Amino acid sequence: MNDRNSKTKKQSGACVLPCDFHTHTGFSDDCDVPMEQMLEGAIAHGIETLAITDHYDPGYPDPEFPFQLDFSRYLPALQAVQTKYRDKIEILAGMEIGILKGHFEEARRAVDSYPFDVIIGSFHCTRNDDMYRYDFAHADGPAELADFYTYMYECLKEFQDFDIAGHFSILDRYIGTLYDYGAVEDQIDEILKLLINNGKGLEINTSSFKYGTGTWLPRRSILSRYLNLGGEILTFGSDAHDPFYYQYHFNDAVEFARSIGFRYYCKFHQRKPEFYKLP
């Protein structure tokens, strides 16, 4: 989600990856840039393959930003831009689905409503609170983390209608302190095994860099553990809500992935991963 529109310095040099697999347009409640304007920016940026993954968070508790998606407009708009820009950029139809207990059936209906290319499954709420609105300043950080990963596991045992787990360690950004994960390692292992056994991937989401926190999502220990447990499906997503942030810090992200031991990344077509060698 787009917390603030503060622009920070971009990486220099051309991006070594040809794609971006987590992006938003004006169909997301927290993005003011129309779809075609976002796409013109992507083309100018030199992106070859772009997944549009606008927000749909059934049950999201913030009335100001409910993160509903008008499918009657969104799906025809996707089809229209795929036709209009087909000679300039490959546009993949996607969605970022918010995972919230009590709203799995609504999420499933949305996923089944269209032949999407890729679905990102993300947590934007803890068990009891909207992460963006909740004040973590006086919270017990380790306790919040423990309950969050317990909640995540409970949800993922029931809901697996997605392809990529979005910004896995997102709570780090909101808590604002990188606590030691030793106390939650076993919980995270169980989540990662569940994802791997069900053929789900992780993304390297670079959005924290635009907020100045400079934390990888997921953090190194989680991504390394995913690989060690047999996980192979990896995508790269900027979470851009503005063309300025397309492929933000992707060259750094590729180096990060390679330093952990990844040799391949994935694109998705029709919900199936395709593997490509990391540059």
PDB file of C-alpha atoms in Angstrom, residues 10-235:
ATOM      1  CA  LYS A  10      16.309   6.516  -7.552  1.00  0.00           C
ATOM      2  CA  GLN A  11      19.054   4.035  -8.278  1.00  0.00           C
ATOM      3  CA  SER A  12      21.286   5.027 -11.152  1.00  0.00           C
ATOM      4  CA  GLY A  13      21.706   3.040 -14.372  1.00  0.00           C
ATOM      5  CA  ALA A  14      19.359   0.910 -16.431  1.00  0.00           C
ATOM      6  CA  CYS A  15      17.437  -1.864 -14.706  1.00  0.00           C
ATOM      7  CA  VAL A  16      18.833  -5.338 -15.353  1.00  0.00           C
ATOM      8  CA  LEU A  17      15.367  -6.945 -15.169  1.00  0.00           C
ATOM      9  CA  PRO A  18      12.799  -6.518 -17.958  1.00  0.00           C
ATOM     10  CA  CYS A  19       9.723  -6.720 -15.731  1.00  0.00           C
ATOM     11  CA  ASP A  20       7.890  -5.481 -12.633  1.00  0.00           C
ATOM     12  CA  PHE A  21       5.363  -7.834 -11.035  1.00  0.00           C
ATOM     13  CA  HIS A  22       3.724  -5.684  -8.356  1.00  0.00           C
ATOM     14  CA  THR A  23       2.272  -2.374  -9.546  1.00  0.00           C
ATOM     15  CA  HIS A  24      -0.833  -0.264  -9.052  1.00  0.00           C
ATOM     16  CA  THR A  25      -2.981   2.178 -11.000  1.00  0.00           C
ATOM     17  CA  GLY A  26      -5.804   4.586 -10.260  1.00  0.00           C
ATOM     18  CA  PHE A  27      -8.104   1.606  -9.720  1.00  0.00           C
ATOM     19  CA  SER A  28      -6.413   1.171  -6.322  1.00  0.00           C
ATOM     20  CA  ASP A  29      -7.817   3.465  -3.640  1.00  0.00           C
ATOM     21  CA  ASP A  30      -4.335   4.659  -2.665  1.00  0.00           C
ATOM     22  CA  CYS A  31      -3.208   5.521  -6.212  1.00  0.00           C
ATOM     23  CA  ASP A  32      -4.199   8.706  -8.035  1.00  0.00           C
ATOM     24  CA  VAL A  33      -2.505   7.954 -11.367  1.00  0.00           C
ATOM     25  CA  PRO A  34      -4.780   6.685 -14.169  1.00  0.00           C
ATOM     26  CA  MET A  35      -3.975   3.304 -15.680  1.00  0.00           C
ATOM     27  CA  GLU A  36      -2.913   4.659 -19.069  1.00  0.00           C
ATOM     28  CA  GLN A  37      -0.633   7.257 -17.471  1.00  0.00           C
ATOM     29  CA  MET A  38       1.025   4.526 -15.410  1.00  0.00           C
ATOM     30  CA  LEU A  39       1.518   2.477 -18.570  1.00  0.00           C
ATOM     31  CA  GLU A  40       2.991   5.380 -20.508  1.00  0.00           C
ATOM     32  CA  GLY A  41       5.457   5.719 -17.649  1.00  0.00           C
ATOM     33  CA  ALA A  42       6.294   2.024 -17.791  1.00  0.00           C
ATOM     34  CA  ILE A  43       6.954   2.220 -21.525  1.00  0.00           C
ATOM     35  CA  ALA A  44       9.162   5.276 -21.041  1.00  0.00           C
ATOM     36  CA  HIS A  45      10.971   3.345 -18.320  1.00  0.00           C
ATOM     37  CA  GLY A  46      11.797   0.567 -20.782  1.00  0.00           C
ATOM     38  CA  ILE A  47       9.799  -2.144 -19.031  1.00  0.00           C
ATOM     39  CA  GLU A  48       8.974  -5.093 -21.293  1.00  0.00           C
ATOM     40  CA  THR A  49       6.512  -6.970 -19.043  1.00  0.00           C
ATOM     41  CA  LEU A  50       4.299  -5.303 -16.442  1.00  0.00           C
ATOM     42  CA  ALA A  51       1.844  -6.979 -14.093  1.00  0.00           C
ATOM     43  CA  ILE A  52      -0.944  -4.651 -13.005  1.00  0.00           C
ATOM     44  CA  THR A  53      -1.982  -5.825  -9.541  1.00  0.00           C
ATOM     45  CA  ASP A  54      -4.541  -3.409  -8.162  1.00  0.00           C
ATOM     46  CA  HIS A  55      -5.853  -3.732  -4.625  1.00  0.00           C
ATOM     47  CA  TYR A  56      -8.909  -5.667  -3.553  1.00  0.00           C
ATOM     48  CA  ASP A  57      -9.158  -6.089   0.219  1.00  0.00           C
ATOM     49  CA  PRO A  58     -12.565  -7.518   1.162  1.00  0.00           C
ATOM     50  CA  GLY A  59     -13.446  -6.481   4.697  1.00  0.00           C
ATOM     51  CA  TYR A  60     -10.754  -3.823   4.987  1.00  0.00           C
ATOM     52  CA  PRO A  61     -11.708  -1.708   8.028  1.00  0.00           C
ATOM     53  CA  ASP A  62     -10.814   1.816   6.844  1.00  0.00           C
ATOM     54  CA  PRO A  63     -13.839   3.633   5.343  1.00  0.00           C
ATOM     55  CA  GLU A  64     -11.573   6.328   3.868  1.00  0.00           C
ATOM     56  CA  PHE A  65      -9.558   3.757   1.917  1.00  0.00           C
ATOM     57  CA  PRO A  66     -11.759   0.639   1.719  1.00  0.00           C
ATOM     58  CA  PHE A  67      -9.613  -0.954  -1.018  1.00  0.00           C
ATOM     59  CA  GLN A  68     -12.568  -2.220  -2.960  1.00  0.00           C
ATOM     60  CA  LEU A  69     -12.128  -2.836  -6.676  1.00  0.00           C
ATOM     61  CA  ASP A  70     -14.769  -2.001  -9.260  1.00  0.00           C
ATOM     62  CA  PHE A  71     -14.441  -5.134 -11.365  1.00  0.00           C
ATOM     63  CA  SER A  72     -17.063  -3.892 -13.848  1.00  0.00           C
ATOM     64  CA  ARG A  73     -14.584  -1.158 -14.839  1.00  0.00           C
ATOM     65  CA  TYR A  74     -11.241  -2.740 -13.944  1.00  0.00           C
ATOM     66  CA  LEU A  75     -11.466  -5.849 -16.093  1.00  0.00           C
ATOM     67  CA  PRO A  76     -12.570  -4.062 -19.300  1.00  0.00           C
ATOM     68  CA  ALA A  77      -9.839  -1.467 -18.684  1.00  0.00           C
ATOM     69  CA  LEU A  78      -7.228  -4.218 -18.477  1.00  0.00           C
ATOM     70  CA  GLN A  79      -8.439  -5.722 -21.733  1.00  0.00           C
ATOM     71  CA  ALA A  80      -8.446  -2.319 -23.423  1.00  0.00           C
ATOM     72  CA  VAL A  81      -4.861  -1.434 -22.493  1.00  0.00           C
ATOM     73  CA  GLN A  82      -3.634  -4.911 -23.386  1.00  0.00           C
ATOM     74  CA  THR A  83      -4.960  -4.274 -26.894  1.00  0.00           C
ATOM     75  CA  LYS A  84      -3.878  -0.647 -27.142  1.00  0.00           C
ATOM     76  CA  TYR A  85      -0.295  -1.188 -25.974  1.00  0.00           C
ATOM     77  CA  ARG A  86       0.330  -4.711 -27.241  1.00  0.00           C
ATOM     78  CA  ASP A  87       3.114  -3.580 -29.598  1.00  0.00           C
ATOM     79  CA  LYS A  88       4.880  -1.607 -26.862  1.00  0.00           C
ATOM     80  CA  ILE A  89       4.639  -3.588 -23.627  1.00  0.00           C
ATOM     81  CA  GLU A  90       3.301  -6.911 -22.378  1.00  0.00           C
ATOM     82  CA  ILE A  91       0.592  -6.177 -19.825  1.00  0.00           C
ATOM     83  CA  LEU A  92      -0.406  -8.967 -17.468  1.00  0.00           C
ATOM     84  CA  ALA A  93      -3.739  -8.991 -15.680  1.00  0.00           C
ATOM     85  CA  GLY A  94      -3.277  -9.273 -11.948  1.00  0.00           C
ATOM     86  CA  MET A  95      -4.672  -8.371  -8.572  1.00  0.00           C
ATOM     87  CA  GLU A  96      -3.337  -7.920  -5.052  1.00  0.00           C
ATOM     88  CA  ILE A  97      -5.839  -9.621  -2.794  1.00  0.00           C
ATOM     89  CA  GLY A  98      -5.928  -8.634   0.863  1.00  0.00           C
ATOM     90  CA  ILE A  99      -6.035 -11.650   3.189  1.00  0.00           C
ATOM     91  CA  LEU A 100      -8.328 -11.050   6.150  1.00  0.00           C
ATOM     92  CA  LYS A 101      -9.967 -13.700   8.293  1.00  0.00           C
ATOM     93  CA  GLY A 102     -13.717 -13.853   7.801  1.00  0.00           C
ATOM     94  CA  HIS A 103     -13.540 -12.677   4.190  1.00  0.00           C
ATOM     95  CA  PHE A 104     -12.008 -15.610   2.345  1.00  0.00           C
ATOM     96  CA  GLU A 105     -15.105 -16.406   0.280  1.00  0.00           C
ATOM     97  CA  GLU A 106     -15.279 -12.862  -1.088  1.00  0.00           C
ATOM     98  CA  ALA A 107     -11.609 -13.124  -1.988  1.00  0.00           C
ATOM     99  CA  ARG A 108     -12.129 -16.471  -3.728  1.00  0.00           C
ATOM    100  CA  ARG A 109     -15.015 -15.128  -5.781  1.00  0.00           C
ATOM    101  CA  ALA A 110     -12.853 -12.231  -6.939  1.00  0.00           C
ATOM    102  CA  VAL A 111      -9.978 -14.513  -7.892  1.00  0.00           C
ATOM    103  CA  ASP A 112     -12.350 -16.761  -9.849  1.00  0.00           C
ATOM    104  CA  SER A 113     -14.033 -13.842 -11.626  1.00  0.00           C
ATOM    105  CA  TYR A 114     -11.453 -13.517 -14.407  1.00  0.00           C
ATOM    106  CA  PRO A 115      -8.573 -15.462 -16.011  1.00  0.00           C
ATOM    107  CA  PHE A 116      -5.866 -13.477 -14.226  1.00  0.00           C
ATOM    108  CA  ASP A 117      -2.182 -14.011 -14.954  1.00  0.00           C
ATOM    109  CA  VAL A 118      -1.011 -13.505 -11.381  1.00  0.00           C
ATOM    110  CA  ILE A 119      -2.535 -13.012  -7.944  1.00  0.00           C
ATOM    111  CA  ILE A 120      -0.560 -11.539  -5.050  1.00  0.00           C
ATOM    112  CA  GLY A 121      -1.829 -12.460  -1.586  1.00  0.00           C
ATOM    113  CA  SER A 122      -0.974  -9.829   1.016  1.00  0.00           C
ATOM    114  CA  PHE A 123      -1.605  -9.013   4.659  1.00  0.00           C
ATOM    115  CA  HIS A 124      -2.473  -5.371   5.319  1.00  0.00           C
ATOM    116  CA  CYS A 125      -4.039  -6.013   8.732  1.00  0.00           C
ATOM    117  CA  THR A 126      -2.931  -7.760  11.885  1.00  0.00           C
ATOM    118  CA  ARG A 127      -5.408  -9.933  13.751  1.00  0.00           C
ATOM    119  CA  ASN A 128      -7.135  -6.876  15.213  1.00  0.00           C
ATOM    120  CA  ASP A 129      -5.917  -3.752  13.436  1.00  0.00           C
ATOM    121  CA  ASP A 130      -5.245  -2.023  10.146  1.00  0.00           C
ATOM    122  CA  MET A 131      -1.440  -1.745  10.060  1.00  0.00           C
ATOM    123  CA  TYR A 132      -1.494   1.713   8.520  1.00  0.00           C
ATOM    124  CA  ARG A 133      -3.822   3.271  11.108  1.00  0.00           C
ATOM    125  CA  TYR A 134      -2.554   1.441  14.200  1.00  0.00           C
ATOM    126  CA  ASP A 135      -0.012   3.297  16.352  1.00  0.00           C
ATOM    127  CA  PHE A 136       2.860   0.895  16.999  1.00  0.00           C
ATOM    128  CA  ALA A 137       4.896   3.501  18.918  1.00  0.00           C
ATOM    129  CA  HIS A 138       4.037   2.038  22.311  1.00  0.00           C
ATOM    130  CA  ALA A 139       3.293  -1.519  21.222  1.00  0.00           C
ATOM    131  CA  ASP A 140       5.212  -4.589  22.365  1.00  0.00           C
ATOM    132  CA  GLY A 141       7.057  -5.255  19.099  1.00  0.00           C
ATOM    133  CA  PRO A 142       8.078  -8.886  19.702  1.00  0.00           C
ATOM    134  CA  ALA A 143       4.576  -9.753  20.923  1.00  0.00           C
ATOM    135  CA  GLU A 144       3.037  -8.067  17.865  1.00  0.00           C
ATOM    136  CA  LEU A 145       5.319 -10.082  15.579  1.00  0.00           C
ATOM    137  CA  ALA A 146       4.532 -13.367  17.314  1.00  0.00           C
ATOM    138  CA  ASP A 147       0.789 -12.834  17.074  1.00  0.00           C
ATOM    139  CA  PHE A 148       1.015 -11.598  13.482  1.00  0.00           C
ATOM    140  CA  TYR A 149       2.818 -14.711  12.250  1.00  0.00           C
ATOM    141  CA  THR A 150       0.451 -16.937  14.215  1.00  0.00           C
ATOM    142  CA  TYR A 151      -2.444 -15.129  12.549  1.00  0.00           C
ATOM    143  CA  MET A 152      -0.797 -15.418   9.136  1.00  0.00           C
ATOM    144  CA  TYR A 153      -0.437 -19.183   9.536  1.00  0.00           C
ATOM    145  CA  GLU A 154      -4.061 -19.531  10.646  1.00  0.00           C
ATOM    146  CA  CYS A 155      -5.224 -17.619   7.574  1.00  0.00           C
ATOM    147  CA  LEU A 156      -2.995 -19.425   5.094  1.00  0.00           C
ATOM    148  CA  LYS A 157      -4.210 -22.815   6.281  1.00  0.00           C
ATOM    149  CA  GLU A 158      -7.635 -21.730   5.000  1.00  0.00           C
ATOM    150  CA  PHE A 159      -6.810 -19.459   2.073  1.00  0.00           C
ATOM    151  CA  GLN A 160      -4.387 -20.334  -0.717  1.00  0.00           C
ATOM    152  CA  ASP A 161      -6.061 -18.698  -3.714  1.00  0.00           C
ATOM    153  CA  PHE A 162      -3.018 -16.689  -4.784  1.00  0.00           C
ATOM    154  CA  ASP A 163       0.357 -17.236  -6.456  1.00  0.00           C
ATOM    155  CA  ILE A 164       2.790 -14.924  -4.657  1.00  0.00           C
ATOM    156  CA  ALA A 165       2.922 -13.967  -0.979  1.00  0.00           C
ATOM    157  CA  GLY A 166       3.244 -10.188  -1.041  1.00  0.00           C
ATOM    158  CA  HIS A 167       5.707  -8.154   1.073  1.00  0.00           C
ATOM    159  CA  PHE A 168       6.032 -11.038   3.552  1.00  0.00           C
ATOM    160  CA  SER A 169       7.628  -9.198   6.500  1.00  0.00           C
ATOM    161  CA  ILE A 170       5.595  -6.004   6.019  1.00  0.00           C
ATOM    162  CA  LEU A 171       5.072  -5.561   9.768  1.00  0.00           C
ATOM    163  CA  ASP A 172       8.760  -4.639  10.108  1.00  0.00           C
ATOM    164  CA  ARG A 173       8.034  -1.397   8.256  1.00  0.00           C
ATOM    165  CA  TYR A 174       5.174  -0.384  10.521  1.00  0.00           C
ATOM    166  CA  ILE A 175       6.768  -1.390  13.818  1.00  0.00           C
ATOM    167  CA  GLY A 176       9.834   0.578  12.778  1.00  0.00           C
ATOM    168  CA  THR A 177      12.355  -1.630  14.588  1.00  0.00           C
ATOM    169  CA  LEU A 178      14.042  -4.709  13.144  1.00  0.00           C
ATOM    170  CA  TYR A 179      13.593  -7.066  16.070  1.00  0.00           C
ATOM    171  CA  ASP A 180      15.410 -10.370  16.241  1.00  0.00           C
ATOM    172  CA  TYR A 181      13.271 -13.086  14.672  1.00  0.00           C
ATOM    173  CA  GLY A 182      14.640 -15.923  16.788  1.00  0.00           C
ATOM    174  CA  ALA A 183      11.440 -16.214  18.800  1.00  0.00           C
ATOM    175  CA  VAL A 184       9.279 -16.574  15.676  1.00  0.00           C
ATOM    176  CA  GLU A 185      11.562 -18.749  13.538  1.00  0.00           C
ATOM    177  CA  ASP A 186       9.482 -21.882  14.066  1.00  0.00           C
ATOM    178  CA  GLN A 187       6.265 -20.053  13.162  1.00  0.00           C
ATOM    179  CA  ILE A 188       7.815 -18.664  10.008  1.00  0.00           C
ATOM    180  CA  ASP A 189       9.164 -22.086   9.063  1.00  0.00           C
ATOM    181  CA  GLU A 190       5.656 -23.514   9.238  1.00  0.00           C
ATOM    182  CA  ILE A 191       4.315 -20.695   7.058  1.00  0.00           C
ATOM    183  CA  LEU A 192       7.076 -21.133   4.491  1.00  0.00           C
ATOM    184  CA  LYS A 193       6.560 -24.906   4.358  1.00  0.00           C
ATOM    185  CA  LEU A 194       2.849 -24.319   3.819  1.00  0.00           C
ATOM    186  CA  LEU A 195       3.576 -21.918   0.968  1.00  0.00           C
ATOM    187  CA  ILE A 196       6.146 -24.198  -0.655  1.00  0.00           C
ATOM    188  CA  ASN A 197       3.960 -27.298  -0.382  1.00  0.00           C
ATOM    189  CA  ASN A 198       1.162 -25.415  -2.121  1.00  0.00           C
ATOM    190  CA  GLY A 199       3.374 -24.072  -4.904  1.00  0.00           C
ATOM    191  CA  LYS A 200       3.389 -20.455  -3.750  1.00  0.00           C
ATOM    192  CA  GLY A 201       6.210 -18.005  -4.302  1.00  0.00           C
ATOM    193  CA  LEU A 202       7.660 -14.979  -2.565  1.00  0.00           C
ATOM    194  CA  GLU A 203       8.336 -11.564  -4.013  1.00  0.00           C
ATOM    195  CA  ILE A 204      11.195  -9.236  -3.267  1.00  0.00           C
ATOM    196  CA  ASN A 205       9.215  -6.063  -2.678  1.00  0.00           C
ATOM    197  CA  THR A 206      11.334  -2.907  -2.759  1.00  0.00           C
ATOM    198  CA  SER A 207       8.705  -0.445  -1.522  1.00  0.00           C
ATOM    199  CA  SER A 208      10.312   0.155   1.879  1.00  0.00           C
ATOM    200  CA  PHE A 209      13.172   1.992   0.202  1.00  0.00           C
ATOM    201  CA  LYS A 210      10.873   4.784  -0.943  1.00  0.00           C
ATOM    202  CA  TYR A 211       9.898   5.406   2.688  1.00  0.00           C
ATOM    203  CA  GLY A 212      13.516   5.591   3.797  1.00  0.00           C
ATOM    204  CA  THR A 213      13.389   2.484   5.999  1.00  0.00           C
ATOM    205  CA  GLY A 214      15.700   0.553   3.678  1.00  0.00           C
ATOM    206  CA  THR A 215      14.423  -2.878   4.700  1.00  0.00           C
ATOM    207  CA  TRP A 216      14.011  -5.774   2.315  1.00  0.00           C
ATOM    208  CA  LEU A 217      10.583  -7.364   2.160  1.00  0.00           C
ATOM    209  CA  PRO A 218      10.985 -10.106   3.075  1.00  0.00           C
ATOM    210  CA  ARG A 219      14.014  -9.704   5.263  1.00  0.00           C
ATOM    211  CA  ARG A 220      17.100 -11.777   4.429  1.00  0.00           C
ATOM    212  CA  SER A 221      16.556 -14.516   7.015  1.00  0.00           C
ATOM    213  CA  ILE A 222      13.075 -15.296   5.660  1.00  0.00           C
ATOM    214  CA  LEU A 223      14.069 -15.334   2.012  1.00  0.00           C
ATOM    215  CA  SER A 224      17.103 -17.480   2.785  1.00  0.00           C
ATOM    216  CA  ARG A 225      14.995 -19.918   4.768  1.00  0.00           C
ATOM    217  CA  TYR A 226      12.447 -20.128   1.935  1.00  0.00           C
ATOM    218  CA  LEU A 227      15.239 -21.145  -0.444  1.00  0.00           C
ATOM    219  CA  ASN A 228      16.756 -23.624   2.014  1.00  0.00           C
ATOM    220  CA  LEU A 229      13.379 -25.288   2.553  1.00  0.00           C
ATOM    221  CA  GLY A 230      13.023 -25.830  -1.191  1.00  0.00           C
ATOM    222  CA  GLY A 231      11.245 -22.671  -2.313  1.00  0.00           C
ATOM    223  CA  GLU A 232      12.071 -21.645  -5.871  1.00  0.00           C
ATOM    224  CA  ILE A 233       9.424 -19.199  -7.064  1.00  0.00           C
ATOM    225  CA  LEU A 234      10.675 -15.618  -6.783  1.00  0.00           C
ATOM    226  CA  THR A 235       9.310 -12.441  -8.353  1.00  0.00           C
TER     227      THR A 235
END
